[in-house]
Amino acid sequence: MTPGAPLDVQRIRADFPILTRQVNGHTLTYLDNAATSQKPRQVIESLVDYYERYNSNVHRGVHTLSIEATEAYEEARGKVQRFINAPSPESVIWTRNTSESLNLVAYSWGEANVGAGDEIVTTAMEHHSDIVPWQQLAMREGATLKIIPETETGRLDMEQAASLITERTKIVAATHMSNVLGTVNDIKALADAAHKVGAVMLVDGAQSVPHMPVDVQALDCDFMAFSAHKMLGPTGIGVLYGRPEILEVMPPWMFGGDMILEVSYEDASWNDLPYRFEAGTPNIADAIATGVAVDYLSALGMDNVWAHEQQVTAYALGKFAGLDGFNLLGPREVEDKGAVISFSHDSVHSHDLGTALDQLGIAIRTGHHCAMPLIRSHGIVSAARASFYIYNTEAEVDILVDGLIEAESYFSKAGIL
Amino acid sequence: MQKGLGDLDELYQEVLLDHYRNPRNTGRLDDPASEVDAVNPFCGDEIHMQLGMDGDTLSRISVTGQGCSISQAAGSLLSELVEGKTSEEARELRELFRGMMMGEELSDDVADRLDDNLALQGVRRFPVRIKCALLSWSALIDALDKAATAE
Ligand SMILES: Cc1ncc(COP(=O)(O)O)c(C=O)c1O
């Protein structure tokens, strides 16, 4: 164990039942954490506990089960609030995932605030979820989308950012950490630039919130979107943080039960925050389980989580530096880089690599990673990606690298090198 | 003994590798009767197909693209199989090929008709790769439809 990274990885691994699974005759080596993380026993058990003991609808009954479910649901919101240091529980809105959170902003805030001639600034390293909603908004409103480019070392070009963010800019939307390059962006600097021209700062936190300490007030961002399933929680639930003053005046974008205050046959008025943005019966069980996931991460300490991942990533970068034929995307050093290593091979396509690794029980992601423009800008159509989390070890990096060497030699014998 | 990569031999059969290394019918046609781009949205594999028609006969075909060995070899194998066939026959072959990929029992007659394309049978054991093998066949149907309406 290195100082500053006191994660007891073997103990952590014991909490994840899936990690003992056999795949094609090998113990699973799970390196697809940027797509979704595995779930600890505690999270899985909280789902069973909810359905077995107190399953009930929230905010509408006076009976015991409904009171318990409502309390647990709101308590989970409070846990998320503290986890990202949001100023109030009302500034934490439950959604389905990052994508829905981003769409919520693009529809509700976007249609009210972006008009013809306005500009939306985003970056070259966004996930499709943080490009397409803005493209569509720009098309609907006659606004322009501008892209902050990537530098040669895989970082955001902050000089270009300074000239792209202008008086016409209404919103700057940037990922905190790229799911392809691993680059961690300087959100505070972008937020300052945005605020200086009166624009709002939106952060795609899908890859940062699970892996590092995130403080929305210190970053001074106005919106932050993330998904529970990438941070030990269940699928089907995500979060939108919004600065309270901004949320307060945003119109609802979905209508129905729970989000109203009063309804007549002619009209309706809207409920308070955060319920105005949570129409219909929410995802109660998964919200509660997200609270348990947050507890698990908080107990480890996000500084420790980050330190552990930096260590594994630095080790992997060192190993890749000695591998011929494999080309890394993004920063080659751990500075400003999270636990994501994307690469392509000179002559073997990433799917062929991925299928070969799967034969060895190694799960990586292959393809365009929902970032087609970025992948294409690197002159390729597909890349392979290994991404690490709290339960991954340097020994697993060795398994990956040995697997890649074995795959390469297989394809070399097959004559396609 | 832990299992190695031996099972991959079923997927990467020699015929397939040969077509991947040396794809056939890649020359572009000057005056194609139809032309389509097919993309697999899940992985980004691309196939670009051009057809030359002589009446109802598929007289020339050009297949190029970018992507994994399965998608690109399948395009090349397809081009050899359908060249010289009528559009009706080409559509029938597509049904037979799809049947093979979906795991249907193959009669001797069907196996004969699919010829070298039988080498793609091994893909069945790797279900996520089946869409790679089918990409150029769906491009073919689009291209035939386009050629038919262009007439
Ligand atoms: C950076 C980034 N943004 C957005 C998303 C979309 O997340 P979700 O699919 O949970 O909506 C992802 C997940 O792949 C991501 O990595």
XYZ file of C-alpha atoms and ligand atoms in Angstrom:
584
model
C 0.000 0.000 0.000
C 1.372 3.412 -0.903
C 1.038 6.251 1.546
C -1.899 8.428 0.682
C -3.760 5.534 -0.925
C -4.982 3.472 1.968
C -7.621 1.446 0.159
C -7.805 -2.125 1.345
C -8.491 -3.458 -2.116
C -8.805 -7.106 -1.115
C -11.433 -6.210 1.455
C -13.231 -4.052 -1.075
C -13.206 -6.887 -3.611
C -14.889 -9.175 -1.082
C -17.886 -6.797 -1.137
C -18.429 -7.310 -4.873
C -19.986 -10.735 -5.548
C -19.574 -10.421 -9.324
C -15.773 -10.218 -9.126
C -15.490 -13.963 -8.482
C -17.447 -14.770 -11.632
C -15.868 -17.023 -14.230
C -15.925 -15.840 -17.839
C -14.753 -18.224 -20.551
C -12.855 -20.248 -17.969
C -11.124 -17.292 -16.330
C -11.885 -15.192 -13.280
C -13.437 -11.956 -14.476
C -11.083 -9.017 -14.922
C -13.528 -6.120 -15.079
C -12.015 -3.070 -16.744
C -15.109 -1.390 -18.145
C -15.878 0.874 -15.223
C -16.287 4.023 -17.264
C -19.302 2.335 -18.898
C -20.754 1.148 -15.611
C -19.306 0.101 -12.277
C -20.011 -3.097 -10.401
C -22.171 -3.012 -7.268
C -21.214 -3.919 -3.731
C -23.330 -6.325 -1.661
C -24.504 -3.381 0.489
C -26.153 -1.692 -2.503
C -27.726 -4.919 -3.756
C -29.048 -5.715 -0.279
C -30.574 -2.273 0.136
C -32.701 -2.917 -2.951
C -33.937 -6.222 -1.559
C -34.526 -4.642 1.839
C -36.639 -1.886 0.325
C -38.842 -4.257 -1.646
C -39.153 -6.763 1.190
C -39.787 -4.358 4.080
C -41.086 -0.950 3.138
C -41.948 -0.726 -0.556
C -44.510 2.034 -0.865
C -45.200 5.222 -2.792
C -43.636 8.419 -1.513
C -45.019 11.819 -0.558
C -48.631 10.754 -0.638
C -49.627 8.395 2.112
C -50.077 8.702 5.818
C -49.397 5.055 6.465
C -46.208 3.718 8.039
C -44.692 2.220 4.907
C -45.155 5.393 2.908
C -43.618 7.453 5.683
C -40.604 5.143 5.861
C -40.140 5.110 2.093
C -40.421 8.909 1.920
C -37.885 9.349 4.698
C -35.406 6.982 3.092
C -35.884 8.606 -0.320
C -35.259 12.097 1.044
C -32.391 10.907 3.214
C -30.680 9.582 0.086
C -31.062 12.996 -1.506
C -29.366 14.511 1.546
C -26.479 12.047 1.205
C -25.935 13.073 -2.408
C -26.161 16.733 -1.418
C -23.373 16.325 1.147
C -21.333 14.148 -1.238
C -21.064 16.956 -3.815
C -21.389 19.772 -1.267
C -24.568 21.164 -2.815
C -25.990 24.108 -0.871
C -29.384 22.500 -0.204
C -31.228 19.208 -0.693
C -33.667 21.024 -3.007
C -30.830 21.656 -5.443
C -30.480 17.891 -6.006
C -32.961 16.539 -8.553
C -33.350 12.823 -9.240
C -33.384 11.896 -12.926
C -32.862 8.638 -14.817
C -29.210 9.247 -15.695
C -26.718 11.848 -16.893
C -28.366 11.996 -20.294
C -31.749 12.865 -18.825
C -30.189 15.485 -16.542
C -28.566 17.165 -19.548
C -31.779 17.031 -21.558
C -33.659 18.548 -18.643
C -31.366 21.580 -18.735
C -31.409 21.819 -22.533
C -35.217 21.815 -22.616
C -36.175 23.716 -19.507
C -33.363 26.221 -19.010
C -32.332 26.155 -22.672
C -35.665 27.065 -24.247
C -36.198 29.846 -21.722
C -32.739 31.374 -22.079
C -31.226 30.611 -25.489
C -32.447 32.455 -28.560
C -31.510 33.333 -32.136
C -27.935 34.561 -32.466
C -26.910 33.234 -29.039
C -23.989 30.883 -28.631
C -23.521 27.616 -26.771
C -19.942 26.607 -26.053
C -18.969 22.990 -25.524
C -15.782 20.956 -26.011
C -14.217 18.525 -28.462
C -14.191 15.772 -25.842
C -17.855 15.493 -24.925
C -19.923 12.344 -24.756
C -22.820 12.352 -27.278
C -25.103 13.084 -24.300
C -23.428 16.459 -23.877
C -23.341 17.346 -27.577
C -26.617 16.274 -29.151
C -29.000 18.043 -26.700
C -27.108 21.318 -27.395
C -27.046 20.741 -31.145
C -30.785 20.196 -31.071
C -31.368 23.235 -28.875
C -29.238 25.360 -31.202
C -31.243 24.130 -34.211
C -34.581 24.789 -32.528
C -33.606 28.276 -31.429
C -31.317 29.427 -34.233
C -28.314 29.539 -31.903
C -24.725 28.538 -32.725
C -22.703 25.717 -31.172
C -18.978 26.374 -30.673
C -16.406 23.769 -29.776
C -13.330 24.242 -27.574
C -10.646 22.130 -29.297
C -8.291 19.526 -27.845
C -4.549 20.252 -27.640
C -1.882 17.851 -28.873
C -1.411 16.523 -25.365
C -5.090 15.660 -25.005
C -6.136 18.630 -22.905
C -8.621 21.419 -23.509
C -7.192 24.396 -25.325
C -7.880 27.003 -22.653
C -6.565 29.853 -24.805
C -9.121 29.034 -27.460
C -11.725 28.693 -24.724
C -11.018 32.250 -23.635
C -11.716 33.580 -27.125
C -14.711 31.305 -27.815
C -16.570 32.373 -24.678
C -17.973 35.799 -25.554
C -20.785 38.176 -24.732
C -23.022 36.090 -26.959
C -22.378 32.899 -24.952
C -25.351 31.752 -22.895
C -24.018 28.466 -21.582
C -20.712 26.631 -21.395
C -21.163 22.839 -21.233
C -18.061 20.802 -20.494
C -17.178 17.395 -19.198
C -15.296 17.322 -15.915
C -13.456 14.204 -17.053
C -13.396 12.751 -20.558
C -14.686 9.180 -20.818
C -12.246 8.554 -23.697
C -9.097 10.541 -22.955
C -9.368 10.507 -19.173
C -8.521 14.220 -19.194
C -9.691 16.153 -16.149
C -10.683 19.664 -17.184
C -10.251 22.896 -15.252
C -13.916 23.539 -14.557
C -13.296 26.435 -12.201
C -11.454 28.350 -14.933
C -14.245 27.678 -17.453
C -16.873 28.676 -14.886
C -15.045 31.948 -14.219
C -14.887 32.691 -17.934
C -18.576 31.839 -18.343
C -19.684 33.944 -15.395
C -17.631 36.893 -16.560
C -19.843 37.133 -19.661
C -23.041 36.316 -17.804
C -23.284 32.722 -19.077
C -24.007 29.652 -16.978
C -21.600 26.749 -16.484
C -22.846 23.202 -16.890
C -20.650 20.249 -15.984
C -21.000 16.657 -17.166
C -19.813 14.928 -14.008
C -20.545 11.360 -15.156
C -16.863 10.410 -14.967
C -15.702 12.709 -12.175
C -18.223 12.323 -9.360
C -17.567 8.553 -9.075
C -13.789 8.935 -8.948
C -12.687 12.128 -7.192
C -13.801 14.617 -4.566
C -16.276 16.952 -6.263
C -17.502 20.145 -4.637
C -20.017 21.971 -6.811
C -19.640 25.179 -4.798
C -15.851 25.206 -5.031
C -16.094 24.553 -8.781
C -18.654 27.361 -8.920
C -20.702 25.507 -11.531
C -24.396 26.126 -12.143
C -25.357 22.597 -13.195
C -23.750 19.219 -12.646
C -25.071 15.960 -14.118
C -24.095 12.404 -13.167
C -25.326 8.791 -13.077
C -25.520 6.476 -10.071
C -24.650 3.369 -12.100
C -21.076 4.531 -12.663
C -20.528 5.048 -8.916
C -21.546 1.688 -7.390
C -25.260 2.496 -7.567
C -28.041 0.924 -9.607
C -29.007 1.708 -13.199
C -31.994 3.897 -13.941
C -31.150 6.738 -11.579
C -29.103 9.887 -11.959
C -28.780 13.363 -10.568
C -28.996 16.931 -11.743
C -27.538 19.482 -9.380
C -28.663 23.031 -10.123
C -27.759 26.330 -8.485
C -30.859 27.127 -6.384
C -31.451 30.643 -7.799
C -31.420 29.248 -11.327
C -33.610 26.214 -10.614
C -36.095 28.431 -8.815
C -37.059 30.250 -12.023
C -36.754 27.339 -14.444
C -40.022 26.081 -15.963
C -40.907 22.388 -15.595
C -40.329 20.172 -18.616
C -42.409 17.142 -17.695
C -45.855 17.330 -16.240
C -47.903 15.033 -14.044
C -48.291 13.876 -10.484
C -45.980 15.071 -7.718
C -44.761 18.120 -9.627
C -47.956 20.156 -9.194
C -49.226 22.339 -6.385
C -52.817 22.841 -7.465
C -54.725 21.580 -10.457
C -58.069 22.675 -11.831
C -59.553 21.588 -15.163
C -58.262 24.806 -16.663
C -54.812 25.247 -15.194
C -52.184 24.091 -12.736
C -49.486 25.590 -10.594
C -46.108 24.073 -9.837
C -44.785 22.436 -6.745
C -41.623 23.612 -4.987
C -38.118 22.414 -5.750
C -36.987 19.747 -6.276
C -40.411 18.134 -6.950
C -41.210 20.496 -9.812
C -38.690 18.471 -11.825
C -39.690 15.024 -10.574
C -43.010 14.302 -12.285
C -44.672 11.008 -11.448
C -43.708 8.233 -9.046
C -39.938 8.449 -8.781
C -37.377 5.645 -8.812
C -37.613 5.175 -5.059
C -35.677 1.947 -4.605
C -32.769 3.028 -6.759
C -32.573 6.471 -5.145
C -32.273 4.825 -1.740
C -29.631 2.423 -3.077
C -27.742 5.398 -4.506
C -27.568 6.764 -0.978
C -25.995 3.469 0.101
C -23.470 3.697 -2.752
C -22.592 7.222 -1.629
C -22.143 5.953 1.933
C -19.790 3.263 0.661
C -17.655 5.758 -1.258
C -17.709 8.304 1.563
C -16.487 5.678 4.029
C -13.518 4.984 1.743
C -12.927 8.708 1.305
C -12.907 10.207 -2.189
C -9.331 11.435 -1.744
C -8.305 7.830 -1.200
C -10.363 6.623 -4.147
C -8.647 9.156 -6.402
C -5.189 8.333 -5.016
C -5.734 4.612 -5.619
C -6.877 5.179 -9.182
C -3.958 7.515 -9.875
C -1.625 4.783 -8.727
C -3.207 2.098 -10.926
C -3.374 4.494 -13.878
C 0.266 5.536 -13.505
C 1.239 1.866 -13.413
C -0.821 1.150 -16.548
C 0.625 4.153 -18.401
C 4.109 2.876 -17.596
C 3.252 -0.565 -18.952
C 1.715 0.837 -22.140
C 4.744 3.023 -22.751
C 6.690 -0.192 -23.337
C 4.162 -1.732 -25.730
C 4.879 -1.337 -29.429
C 1.980 -1.076 -31.833
C -0.473 0.309 -29.297
C -1.264 4.028 -29.501
C -2.620 5.845 -26.477
C -5.244 8.566 -26.722
C -5.138 11.462 -24.297
C -2.553 12.528 -21.726
C 0.404 10.175 -21.246
C 0.961 11.241 -17.634
C -1.384 10.962 -14.672
C -1.428 14.711 -14.177
C -4.947 15.860 -15.145
C -5.887 12.285 -16.016
C -8.363 9.888 -14.449
C -8.449 6.101 -14.566
C -9.209 5.727 -18.258
C -6.764 4.344 -20.823
C -7.940 4.355 -24.433
C -5.825 2.958 -27.214
C -5.859 1.727 -30.756
C -3.576 -0.772 -32.405
C -1.662 -0.117 -35.614
C -3.321 -3.005 -37.438
C -5.729 -4.949 -35.219
C -9.203 -3.447 -34.935
C -10.418 -2.806 -31.395
C -13.338 -5.259 -31.717
C -10.990 -8.040 -32.628
C -8.868 -7.148 -29.601
C -11.974 -6.988 -27.426
C -13.212 -10.401 -28.522
C -9.775 -11.899 -27.875
C -9.583 -10.363 -24.388
C -13.077 -11.632 -23.617
C -11.780 -15.142 -24.276
C -9.402 -14.461 -21.402
C -12.164 -13.161 -19.110
C -11.085 -9.529 -19.536
C -13.873 -6.979 -20.038
C -12.893 -3.787 -21.849
C -14.931 -1.409 -23.973
C -14.435 -1.118 -27.717
C -15.938 1.151 -30.346
C -16.578 4.878 -30.521
C -17.430 5.306 -26.799
C -20.340 7.601 -27.645
C -17.815 10.199 -28.761
C -17.744 9.789 -32.545
C -16.489 13.302 -33.354
C -13.593 12.933 -30.896
C -12.620 9.435 -32.077
C -12.735 10.551 -35.716
C -10.645 13.634 -34.948
C -7.915 11.195 -33.931
C -8.052 9.627 -37.388
C -9.574 6.352 -36.215
C -13.075 4.886 -36.179
C -12.803 2.798 -33.072
C -10.693 2.492 -29.936
C -10.288 0.077 -27.056
C -10.620 1.371 -23.505
C -9.666 0.013 -20.105
C -11.030 1.932 -17.123
C -10.341 1.266 -13.464
C -12.120 1.629 -10.161
C -11.672 1.021 -6.449
C -11.439 -2.771 -6.790
C -8.901 -2.884 -9.625
C -5.288 -3.781 -8.957
C -1.921 -3.501 -10.617
C -2.075 -7.292 -11.005
C -5.141 -6.782 -13.216
C -3.219 -4.270 -15.311
C -0.644 -7.035 -15.822
C -3.421 -9.429 -16.864
C -4.624 -6.839 -19.380
C -1.199 -6.182 -20.832
C -0.340 -9.896 -21.025
C -3.709 -10.451 -22.695
C -2.985 -7.748 -25.267
C 0.390 -9.291 -26.042
C -1.196 -12.724 -26.417
C -3.916 -11.283 -28.661
C -1.371 -9.476 -30.765
C 0.635 -12.634 -31.251
C -2.548 -14.523 -32.188
C -3.413 -11.975 -34.867
C 0.157 -11.871 -36.013
C 0.064 -15.638 -36.618
C -3.276 -15.152 -38.359
C -1.456 -12.860 -40.750
C -3.367 -9.673 -40.075
C -0.598 -7.644 -38.519
C -4.511 -25.264 -17.621
C -6.279 -21.987 -18.243
C -7.908 -21.569 -21.576
C -6.048 -19.445 -24.104
C -7.155 -18.000 -27.417
C -7.638 -21.349 -29.212
C -11.416 -20.958 -29.475
C -10.853 -17.899 -31.624
C -9.856 -20.185 -34.503
C -13.516 -20.926 -35.022
C -14.185 -17.224 -35.537
C -11.096 -16.304 -37.500
C -11.169 -19.027 -40.138
C -8.561 -18.939 -42.860
C -11.031 -17.992 -45.601
C -12.190 -15.034 -43.533
C -8.651 -13.910 -42.746
C -7.757 -14.158 -46.406
C -10.643 -11.870 -47.362
C -9.699 -9.447 -44.597
C -6.079 -9.315 -45.750
C -6.972 -9.095 -49.440
C -10.486 -7.785 -49.869
C -12.033 -8.479 -53.290
C -14.023 -6.067 -55.462
C -12.755 -2.854 -53.922
C -12.396 -0.899 -57.168
C -14.823 1.975 -57.367
C -17.427 1.889 -60.156
C -17.597 4.823 -62.538
C -21.304 4.855 -63.086
C -23.030 2.825 -60.368
C -26.758 2.112 -60.570
C -26.866 2.693 -56.845
C -24.595 3.500 -53.969
C -25.079 3.299 -50.192
C -23.236 3.861 -46.923
C -24.079 1.587 -44.023
C -22.916 2.250 -40.492
C -23.294 0.096 -37.458
C -24.306 2.678 -34.849
C -23.110 0.542 -31.949
C -19.523 0.230 -33.049
C -18.950 2.601 -35.940
C -18.144 -0.048 -38.574
C -18.655 1.374 -42.040
C -19.435 -0.222 -45.404
C -19.601 1.664 -48.657
C -21.268 -0.290 -51.467
C -21.806 0.418 -55.157
C -23.829 -1.745 -57.544
C -23.653 -1.913 -61.309
C -26.799 -3.408 -62.872
C -27.200 -5.009 -66.255
C -30.963 -5.219 -66.545
C -31.891 -7.169 -63.446
C -28.458 -8.703 -63.060
C -25.989 -7.433 -60.524
C -23.122 -7.194 -62.954
C -20.581 -5.316 -60.848
C -20.151 -4.609 -57.178
C -17.722 -2.547 -55.173
C -17.380 -2.875 -51.398
C -15.061 -0.750 -49.280
C -15.144 0.367 -45.692
C -13.545 0.634 -42.309
C -14.039 -1.621 -39.368
C -13.267 -4.925 -37.722
C -12.065 -8.026 -39.525
C -15.510 -9.646 -39.471
C -17.369 -6.683 -40.986
C -14.777 -6.104 -43.697
C -14.227 -9.763 -44.614
C -17.997 -10.294 -44.732
C -18.283 -7.461 -47.254
C -15.650 -9.006 -49.456
C -17.166 -12.504 -49.217
C -20.574 -11.080 -50.054
C -19.240 -9.329 -53.128
C -17.907 -12.587 -54.563
C -21.124 -14.421 -53.854
C -23.628 -11.997 -55.352
C -21.781 -10.740 -58.406
C -23.525 -12.041 -61.509
C -26.733 -12.949 -59.670
C -30.158 -11.443 -60.330
C -31.511 -9.125 -57.658
C -34.034 -11.834 -56.757
C -31.242 -14.369 -56.232
C -29.200 -11.887 -54.234
C -32.137 -11.268 -51.906
C -32.599 -15.018 -51.477
C -28.935 -15.393 -50.586
C -29.334 -12.718 -47.977
C -32.157 -14.688 -46.375
C -30.043 -17.852 -46.408
C -27.077 -16.021 -44.937
C -29.203 -14.473 -42.222
C -30.702 -17.890 -41.480
C -27.210 -19.283 -41.052
C -26.254 -16.484 -38.669
C -29.429 -17.009 -36.657
C -28.449 -20.623 -36.146
C -30.727 -22.361 -38.638
C -29.871 -25.903 -39.681
C -28.142 -25.791 -43.094
C -29.151 -28.241 -45.812
C -26.450 -29.394 -48.241
C -28.109 -27.337 -50.924
C -27.996 -24.150 -48.825
C -24.398 -24.823 -47.819
C -23.515 -25.170 -51.518
C -25.187 -21.919 -52.377
C -23.473 -19.984 -49.574
C -20.128 -21.390 -50.663
C -17.148 -19.587 -49.041
C -19.527 -17.513 -46.945
C -19.902 -20.623 -44.786
C -16.638 -19.525 -43.208
C -18.669 -16.961 -41.308
C -20.610 -19.697 -39.524
C -18.131 -19.522 -36.654
C -19.345 -16.003 -35.842
C -22.514 -17.574 -34.415
C -20.663 -18.560 -31.279
C -19.756 -14.900 -30.696
C -23.234 -13.337 -30.681
C -22.140 -9.706 -30.362
C -20.193 -10.075 -33.594
C -23.165 -11.300 -35.680
C -24.143 -7.706 -36.481
C -20.657 -7.203 -37.916
C -21.268 -10.047 -40.378
C -24.724 -8.756 -41.320
C -23.795 -5.122 -41.962
C -22.890 -5.435 -45.629
C -25.904 -7.645 -46.283
C -28.217 -4.915 -45.092
C -26.254 -2.472 -47.232
C -26.882 -4.786 -50.189
C -30.645 -4.760 -49.646
C -30.658 -0.963 -49.408
C -28.594 -0.721 -52.564
C -30.885 -3.125 -54.453
C -33.959 -1.178 -53.312
C -32.332 2.033 -54.434
C -31.392 0.582 -57.823
C -34.970 -0.666 -58.285
C -36.541 2.733 -57.581
C -33.941 4.531 -59.683
C -35.022 2.644 -62.783
C -18.764 11.647 -19.814
C -20.081 10.973 -19.923
N -21.191 11.706 -20.090
C -22.404 11.142 -20.178
C -22.570 9.790 -20.111
C -23.945 9.229 -20.249
O -24.345 8.600 -19.069
P -25.719 7.821 -19.037
O -25.661 6.817 -20.132
O -25.763 7.188 -17.684
O -26.799 8.816 -19.260
C -21.449 8.976 -19.943
C -21.595 7.509 -19.893
O -21.189 6.755 -20.714
C -20.181 9.579 -19.863
O -19.080 8.847 -19.722
